[in-house]
Short mmCIF file of C-alpha atoms and ligand atoms in Angstrom, two decimals:
data_model
loop_
_atom_site.label_atom_id
_atom_site.label_comp_id
_atom_site.label_asym_id
_atom_site.label_seq_id
_atom_site.Cartn_x
_atom_site.Cartn_y
_atom_site.Cartn_z
CA MET E 1 -11.10 -15.20 27.76
CA ALA E 2 -10.71 -15.05 31.55
CA GLU E 3 -13.32 -12.81 33.17
CA LEU E 4 -13.03 -11.64 36.76
CA THR E 5 -16.47 -11.18 38.33
CA VAL E 6 -17.72 -10.37 41.82
CA ARG E 7 -21.16 -11.23 43.18
CA THR E 8 -22.40 -10.71 46.73
CA ALA E 9 -25.11 -12.32 48.85
CA GLY E 10 -26.58 -11.75 52.28
CA GLU E 11 -29.05 -9.59 54.18
CA SER E 12 -28.20 -6.67 56.43
CA HIS E 13 -29.36 -8.59 59.54
CA GLY E 14 -28.76 -12.11 58.23
CA PRO E 15 -25.90 -14.28 59.47
CA ALA E 16 -23.27 -12.88 57.07
CA ILE E 17 -22.43 -11.02 53.87
CA LEU E 18 -20.68 -13.16 51.24
CA ALA E 19 -18.61 -12.29 48.18
CA LEU E 20 -18.03 -14.79 45.37
CA VAL E 21 -15.03 -13.86 43.23
CA GLU E 22 -14.63 -15.84 40.01
CA GLY E 23 -11.88 -15.67 37.40
CA PHE E 24 -9.25 -14.45 39.87
CA PRO E 25 -5.71 -15.51 38.88
CA ALA E 26 -4.03 -18.31 40.84
CA GLY E 27 -0.89 -17.73 42.86
CA VAL E 28 -1.67 -14.24 44.16
CA PRO E 29 -0.49 -13.69 47.76
CA VAL E 30 -3.54 -12.78 49.89
CA GLU E 31 -3.03 -10.58 52.94
CA THR E 32 -6.24 -10.69 54.95
CA ALA E 33 -4.90 -7.95 57.25
CA LEU E 34 -5.15 -5.53 54.31
CA ILE E 35 -8.74 -6.59 53.64
CA ASP E 36 -9.58 -6.22 57.34
CA ALA E 37 -8.07 -2.72 57.38
CA ASP E 38 -10.44 -1.67 54.58
CA LEU E 39 -13.39 -3.34 56.32
CA ALA E 40 -12.57 -1.39 59.49
CA ARG E 41 -12.33 1.85 57.51
CA ARG E 42 -15.71 1.12 55.91
CA GLN E 43 -17.21 0.96 59.38
CA GLY E 44 -15.62 4.22 60.46
CA GLY E 45 -15.90 7.90 59.66
CA TYR E 46 -17.52 10.67 61.67
CA GLY E 47 -21.32 10.65 61.29
CA ARG E 48 -22.00 6.90 61.37
CA GLY E 49 -24.85 5.41 63.42
CA ASP E 50 -24.88 2.91 66.30
CA ARG E 51 -24.82 -0.19 64.05
CA GLN E 52 -21.08 0.27 63.60
CA LYS E 53 -20.57 -0.01 67.38
CA ILE E 54 -22.09 -3.50 67.23
CA GLU E 55 -20.19 -4.81 64.22
CA ALA E 56 -16.45 -5.60 64.15
CA ASP E 57 -16.00 -6.68 60.55
CA ARG E 58 -13.34 -9.23 59.67
CA VAL E 59 -12.96 -11.29 56.54
CA GLU E 60 -13.08 -15.08 56.62
CA VAL E 61 -11.87 -16.94 53.54
CA LEU E 62 -14.18 -19.89 52.86
CA ALA E 63 -12.78 -21.04 49.53
CA GLY E 64 -10.10 -20.47 46.92
CA VAL E 65 -7.00 -19.80 49.04
CA ARG E 66 -4.30 -22.22 50.24
CA HIS E 67 -1.02 -21.44 51.98
CA GLY E 68 -1.80 -17.73 51.67
CA ARG E 69 -2.14 -17.78 47.85
CA THR E 70 -5.15 -17.96 45.56
CA LEU E 71 -5.98 -21.32 44.00
CA PRO E 72 -7.26 -21.84 40.46
CA GLY E 73 -10.91 -21.70 41.50
CA PRO E 74 -13.56 -19.33 42.88
CA VAL E 75 -12.75 -17.38 46.04
CA VAL E 76 -15.49 -16.99 48.66
CA LEU E 77 -15.13 -14.30 51.31
CA MET E 78 -17.41 -13.93 54.32
CA VAL E 79 -18.03 -11.04 56.72
CA ARG E 80 -20.22 -12.10 59.65
CA ASN E 81 -23.02 -9.86 60.95
CA ARG E 82 -23.03 -9.57 64.73
CA ASP E 83 -26.39 -7.80 64.57
CA ALA E 84 -27.96 -10.94 63.07
CA ARG E 85 -31.69 -10.86 63.88
CA LEU E 86 -33.32 -11.26 60.49
CA GLU E 87 -36.07 -13.61 61.70
CA GLU E 88 -37.03 -11.38 64.66
CA ALA E 89 -36.74 -8.02 62.89
CA PRO E 90 -40.15 -6.28 62.80
CA ALA E 91 -42.13 -5.67 59.61
CA VAL E 92 -41.76 -2.23 58.02
CA THR E 93 -44.87 -0.90 56.27
CA ARG E 94 -44.11 2.86 56.05
CA PRO E 95 -41.70 3.21 53.09
CA ARG E 96 -38.86 5.72 53.40
CA PRO E 97 -38.55 8.22 50.54
CA GLY E 98 -35.15 7.78 48.86
CA HIS E 99 -34.93 4.08 49.71
CA ALA E 100 -35.75 0.91 47.79
CA ASP E 101 -38.81 0.48 50.05
CA LEU E 102 -41.78 1.59 47.93
CA ALA E 103 -40.41 0.44 44.56
CA GLY E 104 -39.61 -2.96 46.10
CA ALA E 105 -43.02 -3.32 47.77
CA LEU E 106 -44.77 -2.67 44.45
CA LYS E 107 -42.40 -4.90 42.49
CA PHE E 108 -42.65 -7.90 44.80
CA LEU E 109 -46.26 -7.25 45.91
CA ASP E 110 -45.18 -7.34 49.53
CA ALA E 111 -46.34 -4.78 52.12
CA ASP E 112 -43.47 -5.71 54.46
CA VAL E 113 -40.66 -3.70 52.93
CA ARG E 114 -38.15 -5.34 55.26
CA ASN E 115 -38.04 -8.13 52.68
CA VAL E 116 -36.49 -5.59 50.27
CA LEU E 117 -34.57 -3.21 52.53
CA GLU E 118 -32.53 -6.00 54.10
CA ARG E 119 -30.78 -6.60 50.79
CA ALA E 120 -30.91 -3.00 49.48
CA SER E 121 -29.05 -1.87 52.63
CA ALA E 122 -25.47 -0.72 52.22
CA ARG E 123 -24.39 -3.47 54.62
CA GLU E 124 -23.96 -5.33 51.29
CA THR E 125 -20.94 -3.14 50.58
CA ALA E 126 -18.96 -5.07 53.23
CA GLY E 127 -18.84 -7.85 50.59
CA ARG E 128 -17.71 -5.49 47.87
CA VAL E 129 -15.03 -4.01 50.11
CA ALA E 130 -13.73 -7.51 50.95
CA ALA E 131 -13.60 -8.38 47.23
CA GLY E 132 -11.94 -5.03 46.52
CA GLY E 133 -9.26 -5.88 49.09
CA LEU E 134 -8.57 -9.11 47.20
CA ALA E 135 -8.36 -7.13 43.95
CA LYS E 136 -5.82 -4.81 45.58
CA CYS E 137 -3.68 -7.87 46.41
CA LEU E 138 -3.45 -8.46 42.63
CA LEU E 139 -2.96 -4.80 41.68
CA ARG E 140 -0.06 -4.29 44.06
CA GLU E 141 1.85 -7.03 42.19
CA PHE E 142 1.85 -4.53 39.29
CA ALA E 143 2.52 -1.46 41.48
CA ILE E 144 -1.00 -0.15 40.84
CA GLU E 145 -2.42 1.85 43.75
CA VAL E 146 -5.97 3.04 44.29
CA VAL E 147 -6.77 5.82 46.77
CA ALA E 148 -10.15 7.45 47.42
CA TRP E 149 -11.01 10.29 49.77
CA VAL E 150 -13.79 12.68 50.71
CA SER E 151 -13.41 15.86 48.68
CA ARG E 152 -16.75 17.59 49.57
CA LEU E 153 -19.21 17.07 52.36
CA GLY E 154 -22.34 18.99 53.29
CA GLY E 155 -21.29 21.81 50.97
CA VAL E 156 -17.72 22.12 52.41
CA ALA E 157 -15.01 21.61 49.74
CA ALA E 158 -11.51 20.30 50.54
CA ALA E 159 -8.46 22.02 49.03
CA GLU E 160 -6.81 20.34 46.02
CA PRO E 161 -4.65 17.52 47.51
CA PRO E 162 -0.95 16.95 46.67
CA ALA E 163 -0.12 14.92 43.54
CA ASP E 164 1.72 12.25 45.58
CA VAL E 165 -0.89 9.60 46.40
CA ALA E 166 1.12 8.22 49.33
CA GLU E 167 0.95 11.68 50.93
CA VAL E 168 -2.79 11.95 50.16
CA ARG E 169 -3.36 8.57 51.84
CA ARG E 170 -1.27 9.60 54.86
CA ARG E 171 -3.24 12.82 55.33
CA ARG E 172 -6.55 11.06 54.66
CA ASP E 173 -5.81 8.44 57.30
CA THR E 174 -5.37 11.07 60.00
CA SER E 175 -8.80 12.59 59.26
CA ASP E 176 -12.05 11.46 60.96
CA LEU E 177 -13.72 12.15 57.63
CA TYR E 178 -11.12 10.53 55.31
CA CYS E 179 -10.40 13.98 53.88
CA PRO E 180 -6.76 15.00 53.28
CA ASP E 181 -7.51 18.67 54.20
CA SER E 182 -7.53 19.05 58.01
CA GLY E 183 -9.20 22.49 57.95
CA ALA E 184 -12.01 21.20 55.74
CA THR E 185 -12.34 18.14 58.01
CA ASP E 186 -13.21 20.41 60.97
CA ALA E 187 -15.78 22.36 58.94
CA MET E 188 -17.32 19.11 57.65
CA LYS E 189 -17.60 17.73 61.19
CA ALA E 190 -19.38 20.90 62.28
CA ALA E 191 -21.80 20.50 59.35
CA ILE E 192 -22.52 16.90 60.42
CA ASP E 193 -23.15 18.03 64.01
CA ARG E 194 -25.64 20.63 62.79
CA ALA E 195 -27.41 18.05 60.60
CA ARG E 196 -27.58 15.56 63.49
CA GLU E 197 -29.13 18.16 65.79
CA ALA E 198 -31.73 18.97 63.14
CA GLY E 199 -32.58 15.25 62.63
CA ASP E 200 -31.24 15.62 59.08
CA THR E 201 -28.57 13.91 56.93
CA LEU E 202 -25.75 14.94 54.57
CA GLY E 203 -24.12 13.76 51.34
CA GLY E 204 -20.94 14.72 49.53
CA VAL E 205 -18.37 13.98 46.86
CA ILE E 206 -15.65 11.32 46.77
CA THR E 207 -12.53 11.52 44.59
CA CYS E 208 -10.63 8.39 43.57
CA VAL E 209 -7.21 8.15 41.89
CA ALA E 210 -5.45 5.03 40.59
CA THR E 211 -1.74 5.31 39.76
CA GLY E 212 0.63 2.96 37.96
CA VAL E 213 -2.13 1.87 35.57
CA PRO E 214 -0.71 0.74 32.21
CA PRO E 215 -2.21 2.05 28.96
CA GLY E 216 -4.70 -0.06 27.03
CA LEU E 217 -6.95 -1.42 29.80
CA GLY E 218 -10.50 -1.59 28.47
CA SER E 219 -11.25 -1.31 24.77
CA HIS E 220 -12.52 1.19 22.21
CA ALA E 221 -13.83 -1.66 20.05
CA GLN E 222 -17.15 -2.47 21.73
CA TRP E 223 -19.22 -0.29 24.06
CA THR E 224 -19.57 -3.03 26.64
CA ARG E 225 -15.77 -3.15 27.05
CA LYS E 226 -15.13 0.58 27.44
CA LEU E 227 -13.45 1.00 30.79
CA ASP E 228 -14.90 4.46 31.47
CA GLY E 229 -18.38 2.97 31.16
CA ARG E 230 -17.49 -0.02 33.30
CA LEU E 231 -16.01 2.14 36.04
CA ALA E 232 -19.03 4.46 35.95
CA ARG E 233 -21.39 1.51 36.29
CA ALA E 234 -19.43 0.02 39.18
CA VAL E 235 -19.33 3.31 41.09
CA MET E 236 -22.93 4.32 40.25
CA SER E 237 -24.12 0.95 41.59
CA ILE E 238 -22.96 1.90 45.10
CA GLN E 239 -25.96 2.68 47.31
CA ALA E 240 -26.76 6.44 47.29
CA VAL E 241 -24.26 7.37 44.55
CA LYS E 242 -26.12 9.57 42.06
CA GLY E 243 -23.36 10.96 39.87
CA VAL E 244 -20.01 9.79 38.53
CA GLN E 245 -17.55 11.87 36.55
CA ILE E 246 -14.25 10.98 34.95
CA GLY E 247 -11.48 13.58 34.90
CA LEU E 248 -12.97 17.04 34.39
CA GLY E 249 -16.40 15.46 33.85
CA PHE E 250 -19.21 18.02 33.72
CA ALA E 251 -16.73 20.94 33.93
CA ALA E 252 -15.33 19.94 30.50
CA ALA E 253 -18.65 20.93 28.94
CA ASP E 254 -18.03 24.61 29.74
CA ARG E 255 -14.47 24.86 28.36
CA PRO E 256 -13.07 25.14 24.83
CA GLY E 257 -11.23 22.04 23.57
CA SER E 258 -7.82 23.73 23.89
CA GLN E 259 -8.39 23.86 27.66
CA VAL E 260 -9.69 20.33 27.99
CA HIS E 261 -7.49 17.93 26.00
CA ASP E 262 -4.12 16.94 27.44
CA PRO E 263 -1.15 17.63 25.08
CA ILE E 264 1.17 14.63 24.48
CA ALA E 265 4.95 14.81 25.03
CA PHE E 266 7.75 12.25 25.14
CA ASP E 267 10.16 12.12 28.08
CA ALA E 268 12.80 9.36 27.68
CA SER E 269 13.56 9.49 31.43
CA GLN E 270 10.05 8.14 32.08
CA ARG E 271 10.38 5.21 29.67
CA ASP E 272 10.11 2.77 32.60
CA GLY E 273 6.95 4.46 33.92
CA PRO E 274 3.44 3.17 33.26
CA ALA E 275 3.03 5.34 30.12
CA VAL E 276 6.45 4.18 28.73
CA GLY E 277 7.55 7.82 28.36
CA PHE E 278 4.45 9.32 26.66
CA VAL E 279 3.62 11.94 29.28
CA ARG E 280 0.92 14.57 29.77
CA ALA E 281 1.40 17.83 31.65
CA THR E 282 -2.34 17.85 32.48
CA ASN E 283 -4.79 14.99 33.10
CA HIS E 284 -8.20 16.44 32.37
CA ALA E 285 -9.18 13.16 30.71
CA GLY E 286 -8.77 11.34 34.03
CA GLY E 287 -6.48 8.76 32.42
CA LEU E 288 -9.13 7.44 30.02
CA GLU E 289 -9.42 8.11 26.29
CA GLY E 290 -11.55 6.09 23.88
CA GLY E 291 -12.64 3.73 26.66
CA MET E 292 -9.01 2.77 27.39
CA THR E 293 -6.50 3.81 30.01
CA ASN E 294 -3.80 6.06 28.52
CA GLY E 295 -1.04 5.61 31.11
CA ALA E 296 -1.96 8.68 33.17
CA PRO E 297 -3.56 8.17 36.60
CA VAL E 298 -7.24 7.22 36.45
CA VAL E 299 -9.21 9.98 38.19
CA LEU E 300 -12.93 9.86 38.92
CA SER E 301 -15.35 11.33 41.39
CA ALA E 302 -18.73 10.27 42.74
CA ALA E 303 -21.59 12.30 44.22
CA MET E 304 -23.42 10.69 47.14
CA LYS E 305 -26.89 11.89 48.08
CA PRO E 306 -27.75 12.46 51.78
CA ILE E 307 -28.85 9.36 53.75
CA SER E 308 -32.54 8.61 53.14
CA THR E 309 -33.52 7.50 56.67
CA LEU E 310 -34.25 10.67 58.64
CA ARG E 311 -34.66 10.94 62.40
CA ALA E 312 -37.17 13.69 61.57
CA PRO E 313 -38.97 11.53 58.99
CA LEU E 314 -40.54 12.75 55.74
CA PRO E 315 -44.21 12.15 54.92
CA SER E 316 -45.10 8.69 53.68
CA VAL E 317 -48.10 6.35 53.51
CA ASP E 318 -48.72 3.15 55.48
CA LEU E 319 -48.90 0.41 52.85
CA VAL E 320 -51.55 -1.55 54.81
CA SER E 321 -53.89 1.23 56.04
CA ARG E 322 -53.14 3.59 53.09
CA ARG E 323 -53.19 6.42 55.65
CA ALA E 324 -50.68 9.28 55.67
CA GLU E 325 -47.91 8.47 58.17
CA GLU E 326 -44.31 9.47 58.82
CA ALA E 327 -41.73 7.26 57.10
CA ALA E 328 -40.25 4.46 59.22
CA TYR E 329 -37.05 5.17 61.15
CA GLU E 330 -34.41 2.43 61.28
CA ARG E 331 -31.19 3.09 63.24
CA SER E 332 -29.17 5.00 60.69
CA ASP E 333 -26.15 7.10 59.74
CA VAL E 334 -26.26 10.90 59.61
CA CYS E 335 -23.56 10.85 56.96
CA ALA E 336 -21.76 7.91 55.32
CA VAL E 337 -19.65 9.69 52.70
CA PRO E 338 -16.36 8.57 54.35
CA ALA E 339 -17.57 4.93 54.40
CA ALA E 340 -18.72 5.24 50.80
CA SER E 341 -15.24 6.44 49.83
CA VAL E 342 -13.89 3.06 50.98
CA VAL E 343 -16.48 1.35 48.80
CA VAL E 344 -15.55 3.51 45.79
CA GLU E 345 -11.90 2.56 46.28
CA ALA E 346 -12.90 -1.12 46.42
CA VAL E 347 -15.08 -1.19 43.30
CA VAL E 348 -12.53 0.80 41.28
CA ALA E 349 -9.83 -1.66 42.39
CA THR E 350 -12.07 -4.57 41.36
CA GLU E 351 -12.82 -3.07 37.93
CA LEU E 352 -9.11 -2.36 37.30
CA ALA E 353 -8.15 -5.87 38.41
CA ALA E 354 -10.78 -7.28 36.03
CA ALA E 355 -9.37 -5.17 33.19
CA MET E 356 -5.81 -6.33 33.99
CA VAL E 357 -6.93 -9.97 33.90
CA GLU E 358 -8.69 -9.38 30.60
CA ARG E 359 -5.64 -7.66 29.07
CA PHE E 360 -2.82 -9.86 30.34
CA GLY E 361 -4.57 -13.23 30.78
CA GLY E 362 -5.86 -14.42 34.09
CA ASP E 363 -4.88 -18.04 34.74
CA ALA E 364 -1.93 -17.41 37.01
CA LEU E 365 -0.02 -14.44 38.40
CA GLY E 366 3.31 -15.56 36.87
CA GLN E 367 1.78 -15.77 33.40
CA MET E 368 0.15 -12.33 33.82
CA LYS E 369 3.46 -10.80 34.86
CA ALA E 370 5.25 -12.33 31.87
CA ALA E 371 2.59 -10.99 29.49
CA TYR E 372 2.75 -7.56 31.12
CA GLU E 373 6.56 -7.40 30.78
CA ALA E 374 6.41 -8.59 27.16
CA TRP E 375 3.91 -5.82 26.34
CA ARG E 376 6.03 -3.20 28.15
CA ARG E 377 9.19 -4.12 26.23
CA ALA E 378 7.30 -4.04 22.92
CA ALA E 379 5.71 -0.67 23.76
CA GLN E 380 9.11 0.78 24.70
CA ASP E 381 10.39 -0.25 21.25
CA LEU E 382 7.30 1.01 19.40
C1 LIG J 1 -21.55 3.09 53.20
C2 LIG J 1 -23.00 3.45 53.10
C3 LIG J 1 -23.77 3.53 54.26
C4 LIG J 1 -25.12 3.86 54.19
N1 LIG J 1 -25.82 3.95 55.35
C5 LIG J 1 -27.16 4.25 55.28
C6 LIG J 1 -27.93 4.35 56.47
O1 LIG J 1 -27.43 4.19 57.59
N2 LIG J 1 -29.25 4.67 56.34
C7 LIG J 1 -29.84 4.87 55.13
O2 LIG J 1 -31.03 5.14 55.07
N3 LIG J 1 -29.13 4.78 53.98
C8 LIG J 1 -27.81 4.47 54.03
N4 LIG J 1 -27.08 4.39 52.86
C9 LIG J 1 -27.76 4.65 51.57
C10 LIG J 1 -28.81 3.61 51.19
O3 LIG J 1 -28.29 2.29 51.28
C11 LIG J 1 -29.34 3.88 49.78
O4 LIG J 1 -29.71 5.22 49.65
C12 LIG J 1 -30.56 3.00 49.50
O5 LIG J 1 -30.16 1.66 49.46
C13 LIG J 1 -31.27 3.35 48.19
O6 LIG J 1 -30.43 3.23 47.09
P1 LIG J 1 -30.14 4.45 46.11
O7 LIG J 1 -29.91 5.64 46.99
O8 LIG J 1 -28.92 4.08 45.36
O9 LIG J 1 -31.35 4.66 45.24
C14 LIG J 1 -25.72 4.10 52.92
C15 LIG J 1 -24.95 4.01 51.75
C16 LIG J 1 -23.58 3.70 51.84
C17 LIG J 1 -22.77 3.61 50.58
#
């Protein structure tokens, strides 16, 4: 069975971040401009630190693409680091609470936590965003769209966005905070300004929706193949994400079943839609039932904790002297929830692309499309 996997390599201040994508179907048109647009968005958002002024991320394709289409072989994507000074970067011996620093020092028996933080850093997500851009090139062949935005930041909540994802994306892309609610954007910016002045940091919540997703991605049959679990793992693995919920998530726990589960209806006019006519008036399940997509949009959200590196540092201990010291300060963001929303969009796109490959066979795009159409016709005649 074809399996689409993504692995990354590279240090925050090394020469580059790399993404190795294996099991990607051959023949998929690759538009690097789309990948670059996501890389640029990952660098943006109100509240970022000075590092983003140095970097100008662009993807370079090192392997697996010819004449603008994927080949039957691994794809390697590279994003260069302009701020490449790994060898000169000073040792860090005062671990920052909330970072990988102390756990890594004790694990690797190394008092210079730079040897851990360079890889733990969210600079790694440039590789995952590049791979996610490639995944989107596959998904768009099946009219699947993934859109993520900032829905809460520093305690300010955005209004419920419109159902039309194209409109959500349009509004999001006019906001400095990637939030489709302009009023909330202003309040969020003010919250970031206050946090910056106080030497503090902020977190928030990201919402992600995928539309056009056919039913049956993932599987109920084995826990490792349940798509809700796979999506949760992918999103939870993003640096600083501490909670993931699908559909109603935690709110479902407080409601009776009659107000949680989405009644099923049949609408013949939607027979050509992703759910082949089996529609739901509500989508509290977030498009996933029994570990499989059900034809409704996939909806999930992620909670990001505030950035761990504080300009007004928290108490720590010097690993060499064992004396109480303030935690180290590395140039840092005040808030990176908008950037993290781009990463959420990328990893959800990657997980959905992997599930599409698994379901419809991943050797070549033409073969996948034929399998998809054959399934759709059979489901319409069920
Ligand atoms: C896009 C993005 C940017 C980030 N920028 C910073 C940063 O500038 N400074 C910082 O201390 N943490 C930053 N983080 C969070 C840390 O990378 C993360 O908290 C740390 O690696 C520890 O991992 P954990 O929070 O998942 O336990 C960022 C996270 C993301 C997703």
